[in-house]
Coordinates of C-alpha atoms and ligand atoms in Angstrom, one line a residue:
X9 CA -32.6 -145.3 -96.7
X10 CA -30.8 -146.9 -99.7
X11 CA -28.2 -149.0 -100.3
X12 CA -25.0 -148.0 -102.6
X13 CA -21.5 -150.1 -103.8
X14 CA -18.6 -149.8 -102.1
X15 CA -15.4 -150.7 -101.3
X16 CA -14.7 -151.3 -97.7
X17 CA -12.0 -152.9 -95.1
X18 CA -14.0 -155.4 -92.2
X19 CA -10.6 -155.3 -90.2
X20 CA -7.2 -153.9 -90.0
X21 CA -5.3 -156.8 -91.1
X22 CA -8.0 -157.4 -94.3
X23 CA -8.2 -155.3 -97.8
X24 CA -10.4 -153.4 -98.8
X25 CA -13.1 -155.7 -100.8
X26 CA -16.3 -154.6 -102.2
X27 CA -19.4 -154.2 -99.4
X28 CA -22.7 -152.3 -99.6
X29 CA -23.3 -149.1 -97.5
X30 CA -26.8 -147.4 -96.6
X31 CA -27.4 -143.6 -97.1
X32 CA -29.9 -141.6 -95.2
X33 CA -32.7 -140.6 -97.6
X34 CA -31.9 -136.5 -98.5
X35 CA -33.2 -133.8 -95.6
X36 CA -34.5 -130.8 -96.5
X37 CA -31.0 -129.3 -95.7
X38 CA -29.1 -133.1 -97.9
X39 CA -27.4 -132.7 -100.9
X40 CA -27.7 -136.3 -102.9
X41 CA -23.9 -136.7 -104.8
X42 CA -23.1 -139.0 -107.5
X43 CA -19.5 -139.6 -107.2
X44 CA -17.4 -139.0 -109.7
X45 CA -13.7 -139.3 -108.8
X46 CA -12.6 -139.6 -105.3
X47 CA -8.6 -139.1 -104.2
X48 CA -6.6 -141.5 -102.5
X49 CA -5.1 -139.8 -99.2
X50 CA -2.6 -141.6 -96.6
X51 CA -4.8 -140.8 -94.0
X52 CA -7.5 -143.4 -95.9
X53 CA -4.2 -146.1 -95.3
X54 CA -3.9 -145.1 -91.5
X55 CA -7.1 -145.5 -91.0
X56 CA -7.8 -148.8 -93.2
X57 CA -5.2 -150.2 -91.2
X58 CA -5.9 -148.5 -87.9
X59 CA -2.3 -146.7 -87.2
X60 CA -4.4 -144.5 -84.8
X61 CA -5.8 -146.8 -82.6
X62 CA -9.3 -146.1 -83.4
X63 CA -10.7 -147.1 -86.3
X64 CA -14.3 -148.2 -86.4
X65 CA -15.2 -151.2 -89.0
X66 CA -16.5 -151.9 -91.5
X67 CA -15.1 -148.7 -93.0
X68 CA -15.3 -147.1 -96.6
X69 CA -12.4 -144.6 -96.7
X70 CA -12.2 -141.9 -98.7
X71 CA -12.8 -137.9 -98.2
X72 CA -11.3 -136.5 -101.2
X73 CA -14.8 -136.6 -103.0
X74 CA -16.3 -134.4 -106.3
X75 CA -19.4 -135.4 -107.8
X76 CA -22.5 -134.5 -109.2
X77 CA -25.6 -133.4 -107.0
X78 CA -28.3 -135.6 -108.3
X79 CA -31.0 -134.6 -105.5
X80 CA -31.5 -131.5 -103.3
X81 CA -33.7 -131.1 -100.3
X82 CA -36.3 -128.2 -100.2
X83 CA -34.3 -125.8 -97.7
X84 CA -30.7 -126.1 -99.9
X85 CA -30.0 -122.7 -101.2
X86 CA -26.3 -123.5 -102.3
X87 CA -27.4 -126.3 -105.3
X88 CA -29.6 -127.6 -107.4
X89 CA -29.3 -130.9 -109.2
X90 CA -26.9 -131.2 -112.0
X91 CA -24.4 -129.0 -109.9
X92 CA -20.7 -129.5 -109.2
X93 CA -20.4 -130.5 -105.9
X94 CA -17.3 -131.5 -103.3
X95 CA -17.0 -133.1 -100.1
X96 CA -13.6 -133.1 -97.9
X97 CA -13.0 -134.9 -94.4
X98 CA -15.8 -133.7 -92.2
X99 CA -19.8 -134.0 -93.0
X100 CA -21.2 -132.2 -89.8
X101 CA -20.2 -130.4 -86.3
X102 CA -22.2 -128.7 -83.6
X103 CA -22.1 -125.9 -85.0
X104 CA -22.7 -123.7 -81.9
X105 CA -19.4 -123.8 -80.1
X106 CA -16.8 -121.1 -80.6
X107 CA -14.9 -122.7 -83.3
X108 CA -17.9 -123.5 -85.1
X109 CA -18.8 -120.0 -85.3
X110 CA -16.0 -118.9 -86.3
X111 CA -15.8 -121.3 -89.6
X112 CA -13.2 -123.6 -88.0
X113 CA -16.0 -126.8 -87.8
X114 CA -12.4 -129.2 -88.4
X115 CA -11.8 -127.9 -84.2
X116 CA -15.6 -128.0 -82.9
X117 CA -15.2 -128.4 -79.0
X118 CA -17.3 -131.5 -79.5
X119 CA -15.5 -133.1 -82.3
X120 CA -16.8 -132.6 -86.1
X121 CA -18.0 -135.4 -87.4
X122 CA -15.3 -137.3 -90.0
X123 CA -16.6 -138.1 -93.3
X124 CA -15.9 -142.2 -92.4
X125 CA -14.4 -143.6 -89.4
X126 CA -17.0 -142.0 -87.3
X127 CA -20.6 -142.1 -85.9
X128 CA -23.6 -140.0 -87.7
X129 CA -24.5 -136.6 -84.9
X130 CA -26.5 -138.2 -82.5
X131 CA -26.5 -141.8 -83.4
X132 CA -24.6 -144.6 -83.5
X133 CA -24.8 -145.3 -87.5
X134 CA -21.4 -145.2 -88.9
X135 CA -20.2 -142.9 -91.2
X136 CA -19.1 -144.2 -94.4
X137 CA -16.4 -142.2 -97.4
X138 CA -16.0 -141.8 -100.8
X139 CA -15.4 -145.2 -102.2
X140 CA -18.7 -145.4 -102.8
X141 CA -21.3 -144.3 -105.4
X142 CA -23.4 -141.9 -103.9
X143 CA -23.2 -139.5 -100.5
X144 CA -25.9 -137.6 -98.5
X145 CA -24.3 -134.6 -97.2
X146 CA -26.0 -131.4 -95.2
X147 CA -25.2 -128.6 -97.6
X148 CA -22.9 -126.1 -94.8
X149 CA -20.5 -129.2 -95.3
X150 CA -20.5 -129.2 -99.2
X151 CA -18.3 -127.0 -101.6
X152 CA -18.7 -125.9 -105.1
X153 CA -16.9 -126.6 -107.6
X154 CA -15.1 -123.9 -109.8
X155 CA -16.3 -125.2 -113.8
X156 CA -13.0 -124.0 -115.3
X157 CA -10.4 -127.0 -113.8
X158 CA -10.4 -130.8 -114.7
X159 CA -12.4 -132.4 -112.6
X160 CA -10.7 -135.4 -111.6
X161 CA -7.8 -133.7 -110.3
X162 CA -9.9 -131.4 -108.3
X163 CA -10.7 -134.3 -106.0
X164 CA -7.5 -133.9 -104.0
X165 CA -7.9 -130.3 -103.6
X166 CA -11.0 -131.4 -100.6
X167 CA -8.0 -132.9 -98.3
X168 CA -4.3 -132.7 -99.8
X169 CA -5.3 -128.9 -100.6
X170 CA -7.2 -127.8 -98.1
X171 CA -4.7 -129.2 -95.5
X172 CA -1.5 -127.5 -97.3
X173 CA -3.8 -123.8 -97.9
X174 CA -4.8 -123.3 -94.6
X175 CA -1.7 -123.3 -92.3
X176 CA 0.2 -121.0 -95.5
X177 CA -2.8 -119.0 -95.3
X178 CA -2.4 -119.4 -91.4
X179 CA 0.8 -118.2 -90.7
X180 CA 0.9 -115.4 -93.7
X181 CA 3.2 -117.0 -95.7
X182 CA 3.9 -114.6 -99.1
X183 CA 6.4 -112.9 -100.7
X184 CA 9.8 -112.2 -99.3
X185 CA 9.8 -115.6 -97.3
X186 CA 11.8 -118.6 -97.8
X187 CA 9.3 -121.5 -97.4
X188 CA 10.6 -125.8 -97.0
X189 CA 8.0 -128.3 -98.0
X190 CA 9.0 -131.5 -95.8
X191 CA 7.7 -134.6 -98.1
X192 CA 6.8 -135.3 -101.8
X193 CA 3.9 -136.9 -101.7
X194 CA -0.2 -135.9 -101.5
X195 CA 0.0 -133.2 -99.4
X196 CA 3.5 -132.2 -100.2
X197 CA 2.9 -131.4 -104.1
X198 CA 0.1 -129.1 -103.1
X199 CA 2.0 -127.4 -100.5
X200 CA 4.4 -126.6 -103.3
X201 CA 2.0 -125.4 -105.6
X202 CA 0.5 -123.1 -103.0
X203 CA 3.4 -121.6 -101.2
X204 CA 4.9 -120.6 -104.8
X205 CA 1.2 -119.3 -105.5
X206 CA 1.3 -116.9 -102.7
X207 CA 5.0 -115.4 -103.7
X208 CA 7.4 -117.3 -101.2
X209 CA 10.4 -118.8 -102.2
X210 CA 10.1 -122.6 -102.2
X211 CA 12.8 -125.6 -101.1
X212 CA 11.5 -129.2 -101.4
X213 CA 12.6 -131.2 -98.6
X214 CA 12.9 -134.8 -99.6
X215 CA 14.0 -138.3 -98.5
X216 CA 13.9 -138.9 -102.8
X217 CA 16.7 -137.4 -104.6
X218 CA 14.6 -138.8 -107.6
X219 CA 11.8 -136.8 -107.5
X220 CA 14.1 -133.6 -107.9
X221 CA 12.8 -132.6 -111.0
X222 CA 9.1 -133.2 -110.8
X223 CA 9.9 -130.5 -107.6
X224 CA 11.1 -128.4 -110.1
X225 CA 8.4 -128.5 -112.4
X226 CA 5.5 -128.4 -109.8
X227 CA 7.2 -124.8 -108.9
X228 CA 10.2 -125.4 -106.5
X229 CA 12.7 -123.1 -106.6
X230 CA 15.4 -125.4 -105.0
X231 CA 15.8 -129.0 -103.8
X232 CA 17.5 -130.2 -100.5
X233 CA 17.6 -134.1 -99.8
X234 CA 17.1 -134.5 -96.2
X235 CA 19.8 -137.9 -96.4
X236 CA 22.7 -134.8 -97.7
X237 CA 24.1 -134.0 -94.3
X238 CA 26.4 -131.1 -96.4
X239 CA 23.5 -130.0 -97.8
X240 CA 21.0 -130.0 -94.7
X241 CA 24.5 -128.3 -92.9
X242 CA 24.5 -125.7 -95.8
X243 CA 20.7 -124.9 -94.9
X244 CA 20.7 -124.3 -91.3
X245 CA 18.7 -120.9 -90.5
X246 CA 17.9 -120.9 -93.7
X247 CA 13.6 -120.6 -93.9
X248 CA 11.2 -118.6 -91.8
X249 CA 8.3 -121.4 -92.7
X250 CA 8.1 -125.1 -92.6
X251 CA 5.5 -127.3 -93.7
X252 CA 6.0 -130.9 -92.7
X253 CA 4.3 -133.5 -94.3
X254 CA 6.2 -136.7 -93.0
X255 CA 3.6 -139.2 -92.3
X256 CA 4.9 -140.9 -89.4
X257 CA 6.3 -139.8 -86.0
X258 CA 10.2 -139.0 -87.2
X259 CA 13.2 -137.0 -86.0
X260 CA 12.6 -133.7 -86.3
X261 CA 15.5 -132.3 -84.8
X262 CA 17.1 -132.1 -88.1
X263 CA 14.6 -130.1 -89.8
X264 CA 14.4 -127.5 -86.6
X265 CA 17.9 -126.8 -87.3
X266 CA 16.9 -125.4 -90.8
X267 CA 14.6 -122.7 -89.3
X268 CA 15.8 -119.1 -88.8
X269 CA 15.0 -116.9 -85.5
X270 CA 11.4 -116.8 -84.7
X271 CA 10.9 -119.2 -87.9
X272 CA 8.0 -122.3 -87.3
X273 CA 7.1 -125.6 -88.5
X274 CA 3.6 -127.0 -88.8
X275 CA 2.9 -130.7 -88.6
X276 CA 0.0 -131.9 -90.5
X277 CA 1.6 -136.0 -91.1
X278 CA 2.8 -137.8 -88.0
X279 CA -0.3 -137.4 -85.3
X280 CA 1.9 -140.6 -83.3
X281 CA 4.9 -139.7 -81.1
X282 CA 8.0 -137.7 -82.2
X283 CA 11.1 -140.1 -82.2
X284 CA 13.7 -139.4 -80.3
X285 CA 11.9 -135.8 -79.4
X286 CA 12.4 -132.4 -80.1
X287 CA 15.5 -131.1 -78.2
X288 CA 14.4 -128.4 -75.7
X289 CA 17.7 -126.1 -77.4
X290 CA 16.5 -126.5 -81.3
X291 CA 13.6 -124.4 -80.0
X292 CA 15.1 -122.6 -77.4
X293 CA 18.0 -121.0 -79.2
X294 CA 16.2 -118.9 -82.4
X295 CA 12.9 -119.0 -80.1
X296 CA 11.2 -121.1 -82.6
X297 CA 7.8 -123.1 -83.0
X298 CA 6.5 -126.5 -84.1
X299 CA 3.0 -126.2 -84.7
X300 CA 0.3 -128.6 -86.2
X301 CA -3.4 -127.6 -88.5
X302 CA -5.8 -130.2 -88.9
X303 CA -7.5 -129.9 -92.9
X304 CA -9.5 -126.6 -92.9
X305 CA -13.1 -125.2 -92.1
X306 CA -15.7 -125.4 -94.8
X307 CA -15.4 -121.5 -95.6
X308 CA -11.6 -121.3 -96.0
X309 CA -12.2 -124.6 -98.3
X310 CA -14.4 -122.7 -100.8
X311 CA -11.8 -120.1 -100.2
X312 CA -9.1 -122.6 -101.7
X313 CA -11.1 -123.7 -104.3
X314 CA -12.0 -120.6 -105.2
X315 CA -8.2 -119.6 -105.3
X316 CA -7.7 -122.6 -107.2
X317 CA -9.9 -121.9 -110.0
X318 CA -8.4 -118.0 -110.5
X319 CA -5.1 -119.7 -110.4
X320 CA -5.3 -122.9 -112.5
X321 CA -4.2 -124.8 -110.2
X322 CA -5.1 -128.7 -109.5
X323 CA -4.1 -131.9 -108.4
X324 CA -1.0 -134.3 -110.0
X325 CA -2.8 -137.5 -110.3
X326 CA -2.3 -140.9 -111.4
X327 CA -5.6 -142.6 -112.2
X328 CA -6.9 -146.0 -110.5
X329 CA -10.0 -148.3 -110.5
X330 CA -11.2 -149.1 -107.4
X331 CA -10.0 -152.6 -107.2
X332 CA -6.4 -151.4 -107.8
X333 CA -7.1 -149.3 -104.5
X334 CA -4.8 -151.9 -101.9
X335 CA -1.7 -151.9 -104.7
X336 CA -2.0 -147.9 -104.6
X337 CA -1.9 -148.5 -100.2
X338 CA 0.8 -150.8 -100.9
X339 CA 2.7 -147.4 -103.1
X340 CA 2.1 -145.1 -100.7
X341 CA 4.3 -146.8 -97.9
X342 CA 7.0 -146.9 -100.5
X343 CA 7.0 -143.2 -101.5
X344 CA 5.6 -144.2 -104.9
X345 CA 3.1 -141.7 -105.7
X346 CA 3.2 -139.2 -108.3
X347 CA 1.2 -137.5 -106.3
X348 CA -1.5 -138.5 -106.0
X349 CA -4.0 -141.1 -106.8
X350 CA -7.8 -141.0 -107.5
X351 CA -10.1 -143.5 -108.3
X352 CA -12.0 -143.3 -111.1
X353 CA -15.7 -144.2 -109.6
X354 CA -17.2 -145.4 -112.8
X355 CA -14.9 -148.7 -112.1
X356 CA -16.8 -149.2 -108.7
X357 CA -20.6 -148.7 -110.6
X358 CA -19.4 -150.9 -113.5
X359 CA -18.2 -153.6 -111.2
Ligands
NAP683 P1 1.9 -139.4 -99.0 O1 1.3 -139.1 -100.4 O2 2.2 -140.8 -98.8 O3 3.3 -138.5 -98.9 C1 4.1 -138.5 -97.8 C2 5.5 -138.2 -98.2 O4 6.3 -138.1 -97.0 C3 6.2 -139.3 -99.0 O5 6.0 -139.3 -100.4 C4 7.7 -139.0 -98.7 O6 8.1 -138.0 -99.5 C5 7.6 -138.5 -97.3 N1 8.0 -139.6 -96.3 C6 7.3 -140.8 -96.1 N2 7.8 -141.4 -95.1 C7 8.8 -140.7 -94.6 C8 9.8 -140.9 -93.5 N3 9.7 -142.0 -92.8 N4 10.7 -139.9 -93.3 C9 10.7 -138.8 -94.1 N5 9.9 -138.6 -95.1 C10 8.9 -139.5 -95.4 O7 1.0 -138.9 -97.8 P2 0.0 -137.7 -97.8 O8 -1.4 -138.2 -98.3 O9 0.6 -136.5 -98.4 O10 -0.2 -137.5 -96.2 C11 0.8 -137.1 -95.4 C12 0.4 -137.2 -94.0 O11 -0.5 -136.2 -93.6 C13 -0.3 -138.5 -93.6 O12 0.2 -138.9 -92.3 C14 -1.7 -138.2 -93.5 O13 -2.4 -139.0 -92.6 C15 -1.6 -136.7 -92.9 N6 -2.7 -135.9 -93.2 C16 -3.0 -134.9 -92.3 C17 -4.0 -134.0 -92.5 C18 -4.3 -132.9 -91.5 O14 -5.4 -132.4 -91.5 N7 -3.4 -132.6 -90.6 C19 -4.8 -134.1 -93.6 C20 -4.5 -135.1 -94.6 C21 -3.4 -135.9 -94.4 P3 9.6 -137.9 -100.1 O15 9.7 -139.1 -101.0 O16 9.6 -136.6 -100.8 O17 10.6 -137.9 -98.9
ZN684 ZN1 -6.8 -136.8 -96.2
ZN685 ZN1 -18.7 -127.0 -82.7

């Protein structure tokens, strides 16, 4: 064992506040990580703040993690020390049930095992994020990085990407379609960036009329404010895909409308209750779906990455210390990311 800074919340009414976390001592199977730069997601706020109902405390958020690998256990074929190195939102899973052997670990019958907010396999040790300096991770749950893209912006890519890839990837999402981000935010700006990657023609669906043009520039074709009942009106049946990033439990009766026949939404944002609920007729006439996708298993993340380092593409990201980490909380309730931050780590080691 040994003991590394962090920044952690003791309840759901306090903020986060520096605290020390323990780390197993490497496996043979451990990757050691220095931490670099570790992203900001909403989900760390849910949690922090226990929206969910079951957050475990003391917690250390954070699973948007890139680092440095600064040990290596005798069995790990996939690093050596001095290597690139990225963790997302899960560190372990059974590994034996179907999903797990089919490299979806995020939907192991048991439950993987979240990167904080959780319990260790097997024990009752807490698990503990990325606001911290160092991580022990088994290597199956560790990604490489691609050299060629800036580092710090990469750190988003292991939860804001990975979420936003895999259900594009999912439901075949490519050229010929017309594709409607819900949300501007963490997730949202990568599912831009991605859908217009993969050849679909891309709407940004926002709540900000302000944020138009940053749409624009991360690679929307067209914008549609979700407040414009003409303009919502003027979209009905309009988009074979929706990806719906809202991160509470909303109306989506609104947003079914713009669907064509057969078209589907995903939900990745609001895990509480839909408000009032889906009308049995938005789905019944076009015979459409609402789906959800939880992140992505560990091979389709190297996948993304991967696809990220042929295609340039990275992060927006708007950098923090870690004791400006409960203002940037604070931000994200009001919309105001741009899009997303990351903590620079040296700020928690020189602290
Ligand atoms: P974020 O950066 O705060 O962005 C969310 C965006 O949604 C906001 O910027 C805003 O965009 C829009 N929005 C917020 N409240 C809204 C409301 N009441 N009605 C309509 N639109 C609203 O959050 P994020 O980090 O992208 O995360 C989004 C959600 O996904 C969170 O709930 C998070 O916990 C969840 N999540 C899920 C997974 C998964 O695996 N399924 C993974 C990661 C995160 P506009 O200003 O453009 O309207
Ligand atoms: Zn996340
Ligand atoms: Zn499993």
């Amino acid at each position: 064992m040994f003991k590394v800074k962090a920044y952690a919340a003791q309840s759901a009414t306090s903020p986060l506040a520096p605290f020390s976390v323990e780390r197993r001592d490497p496996g043979p199977h451990d990757v050691q990580i220095d931490i670099l730069y570790c992203g900001v997601c909403h989900s760390d706020l849910h949690q922090a703040r226990n929206d969910w109902s079951n957050s475990l405390y003391p917690m250390a958020p954070g699973h948007e993690i890139v680092g440095r690998v600064v040990k290596a256990g005798a069995h790990v074929t996939k690093f050596k020390v001095g290597d690139l190195a990225a963790v997302g939102c899960m560190v372990d899973s059974c590994r034996r049930c179907e999903p797990c052997e089919a490299d979806l670990e995020q939907y192991c019958a048991e439950g993987c095992t979240l990167t904080y907010n959780d319990r260790e396999r097997g024990s009752d040790k807490l698990t503990f994020g990325g606001y911290s300096e160092q991580i022990v991770v088994e290597q199956r749950f560790v990604a490489k990085v691609p050299e060629n893209l800036d580092l710090k912006a990469v750190a988003p890519l292991l939860c804001a990407g990975i979420t936003t890839y895999s259900p594009l990837r999912h439901w075949q999402v490519g050229p010929g379609q017309r594709v409607g981000i819900i949300g501007l935010g963490g997730l949202g700006h990568m599912g831009v960036k991605f859908a217009k990657a993969l050849g679909a023609r891309v709407t940004m669906i926002t709540t900000s009329p302000e944020k138009g043009k940053d749409a624009l520039r991360l690679g929307a074709d067209e914008v549609l404010v979700s407040r414009d009942e003409a303009a919502m009106t003027k979209h009905r049946g309009a988009f074979d895909f929706l990806l719906n990033t809202i991160p509470v439990g909303h109306d989506v009766n609104p947003y079914l409308s713009l669907l064509k026949l057969d078209g589907t939404m995903v939900l990745v944002g609001a895990l509480t209750a839909l408000e009032p609920p889906p009308m049995g007729a938005n789905l019944i006439g076009g015979r459409k779906r609402i789906a959800g996708s939880l992140i992505g298993g560990m091979a389709e993340t190297q996948e993304m990455l991967d696809f990220c380092g042929k295609h340039n593409i990275v992060s927006d990201v708007e950098m923090i210390r870690i004791d400006e980490v409960n203002e940037a909380y604070e931000r994200l309730l009001k919309n105001d990311v741009r899009y997303r931050f990351v903590i620079d780590m040296e700020s928690l080691k020189a602290a």
